């Protein structure tokens, strides 16, 4: 049973560039959430996708956008990168309607903006 | 005030010790509570859900006090392998519904020494 997978594992970009991160949910899950974790902090919720639509969004600017595909996989796009976007980006999958809110995390993508 | 607050520690304890972590949350409507464990530069992994009646999993016991909006995690007979950051997590609420957003505390660092 495959767990949550993310790609790439590491990425280095420069200010102003754009980046796309990818996530495949755990088998049988239909919902994908994205989180940003800065060093020494807990993860911060970016947004959640279900049925290819953004279901809920955290306090992140419009530079952060996403997409969910019919196979439930998801992408996170960040435009006009800032130094402060350097962080670990985590994808979590869950099954909506399971009633427990339990989310399982992928290994993350570590983004460095220079 | 942060939505979920934890003492960041670090807690340095000898092997075999009992250690307790506490966490407070601000939204009295929250319905789901969790403890996640995160090893250095890895993704958070679900340790246990927390129920009003309290729950135990081996050496780990979690308690919830809704009146005080307080969650605890007790680790008995600490092992070297318990060294990690422990994240207190509550679900986001909008009205009477869960939002799907998990709100994380900053995390409490535990270092178990031989």
PDB file of C-alpha atoms in Angstrom, chain A residues 49-111:
ATOM      1  CA  UNK A  49      -8.321  20.122  -2.491  1.00  0.00           C
ATOM      2  CA  UNK A  50     -11.237  17.753  -2.904  1.00  0.00           C
ATOM      3  CA  UNK A  51     -13.019  16.781  -6.122  1.00  0.00           C
ATOM      4  CA  UNK A  52     -10.569  18.981  -8.040  1.00  0.00           C
ATOM      5  CA  UNK A  53     -11.679  22.108  -6.178  1.00  0.00           C
ATOM      6  CA  UNK A  54     -10.089  24.198  -3.454  1.00  0.00           C
ATOM      7  CA  UNK A  55     -12.165  23.429  -0.406  1.00  0.00           C
ATOM      8  CA  UNK A  56     -10.425  25.524   2.210  1.00  0.00           C
ATOM      9  CA  UNK A  57      -7.580  28.051   2.180  1.00  0.00           C
ATOM     10  CA  UNK A  58      -5.207  29.363   4.839  1.00  0.00           C
ATOM     11  CA  UNK A  59      -3.632  32.812   5.107  1.00  0.00           C
ATOM     12  CA  UNK A  60      -1.357  32.611   2.100  1.00  0.00           C
ATOM     13  CA  UNK A  61      -1.178  35.127  -0.777  1.00  0.00           C
ATOM     14  CA  UNK A  62      -2.481  34.443  -4.251  1.00  0.00           C
ATOM     15  CA  UNK A  63       1.075  33.641  -5.362  1.00  0.00           C
ATOM     16  CA  UNK A  64       0.287  30.212  -3.907  1.00  0.00           C
ATOM     17  CA  UNK A  65      -2.064  28.241  -6.112  1.00  0.00           C
ATOM     18  CA  UNK A  66      -2.902  24.610  -6.572  1.00  0.00           C
ATOM     19  CA  UNK A  67      -4.633  22.027  -8.604  1.00  0.00           C
ATOM     20  CA  UNK A  68      -6.045  18.556  -8.125  1.00  0.00           C
ATOM     21  CA  UNK A  69      -6.291  16.067 -10.961  1.00  0.00           C
ATOM     22  CA  UNK A  70      -8.952  13.409 -11.574  1.00  0.00           C
ATOM     23  CA  UNK A  71      -6.612  10.734 -10.150  1.00  0.00           C
ATOM     24  CA  UNK A  72      -6.529  12.784  -6.883  1.00  0.00           C
ATOM     25  CA  UNK A  73      -2.890  13.821  -7.280  1.00  0.00           C
ATOM     26  CA  UNK A  74      -2.154  17.481  -6.705  1.00  0.00           C
ATOM     27  CA  UNK A  75       0.235  20.285  -7.545  1.00  0.00           C
ATOM     28  CA  UNK A  76       1.268  23.338  -5.557  1.00  0.00           C
ATOM     29  CA  UNK A  77       2.484  26.316  -7.578  1.00  0.00           C
ATOM     30  CA  UNK A  78       4.284  29.307  -6.134  1.00  0.00           C
ATOM     31  CA  UNK A  79       4.925  32.355  -8.319  1.00  0.00           C
ATOM     32  CA  UNK A  80       7.337  35.257  -7.811  1.00  0.00           C
ATOM     33  CA  UNK A  81       9.335  33.425  -5.164  1.00  0.00           C
ATOM     34  CA  UNK A  82      10.560  35.348  -2.140  1.00  0.00           C
ATOM     35  CA  UNK A  83      13.391  34.448   0.205  1.00  0.00           C
ATOM     36  CA  UNK A  84      10.764  33.859   2.893  1.00  0.00           C
ATOM     37  CA  UNK A  85       9.220  31.051   0.827  1.00  0.00           C
ATOM     38  CA  UNK A  86      12.170  28.837   1.761  1.00  0.00           C
ATOM     39  CA  UNK A  87      10.625  26.023   3.773  1.00  0.00           C
ATOM     40  CA  UNK A  88       9.618  22.374   3.841  1.00  0.00           C
ATOM     41  CA  UNK A  89       6.410  21.916   1.838  1.00  0.00           C
ATOM     42  CA  UNK A  90       4.322  19.024   3.066  1.00  0.00           C
ATOM     43  CA  UNK A  91       1.446  17.302   1.356  1.00  0.00           C
ATOM     44  CA  UNK A  92      -1.085  15.368   3.419  1.00  0.00           C
ATOM     45  CA  UNK A  93      -3.806  13.051   2.219  1.00  0.00           C
ATOM     46  CA  UNK A  94      -7.063  12.008   3.815  1.00  0.00           C
ATOM     47  CA  UNK A  95     -10.425  10.505   3.011  1.00  0.00           C
ATOM     48  CA  UNK A  96     -13.194  13.067   3.215  1.00  0.00           C
ATOM     49  CA  UNK A  97     -16.199  11.771   5.079  1.00  0.00           C
ATOM     50  CA  UNK A  98     -14.158   9.333   7.119  1.00  0.00           C
ATOM     51  CA  UNK A  99     -15.098  11.547  10.027  1.00  0.00           C
ATOM     52  CA  UNK A 100     -11.751  11.639  11.758  1.00  0.00           C
ATOM     53  CA  UNK A 101      -9.837  14.449   9.994  1.00  0.00           C
ATOM     54  CA  UNK A 102      -6.819  12.164  10.124  1.00  0.00           C
ATOM     55  CA  UNK A 103      -4.208  13.282   7.623  1.00  0.00           C
ATOM     56  CA  UNK A 104      -1.107  11.370   6.538  1.00  0.00           C
ATOM     57  CA  UNK A 105       1.926  13.284   5.402  1.00  0.00           C
ATOM     58  CA  UNK A 106       4.366  12.757   2.573  1.00  0.00           C
ATOM     59  CA  UNK A 107       8.131  13.200   3.007  1.00  0.00           C
ATOM     60  CA  UNK A 108       7.997  16.806   1.861  1.00  0.00           C
ATOM     61  CA  UNK A 109       9.817  18.978  -0.648  1.00  0.00           C
ATOM     62  CA  UNK A 110      12.540  21.188   0.772  1.00  0.00           C
ATOM     63  CA  UNK A 111      12.556  24.461  -1.172  1.00  0.00           C
TER      64      UNK A 111
END
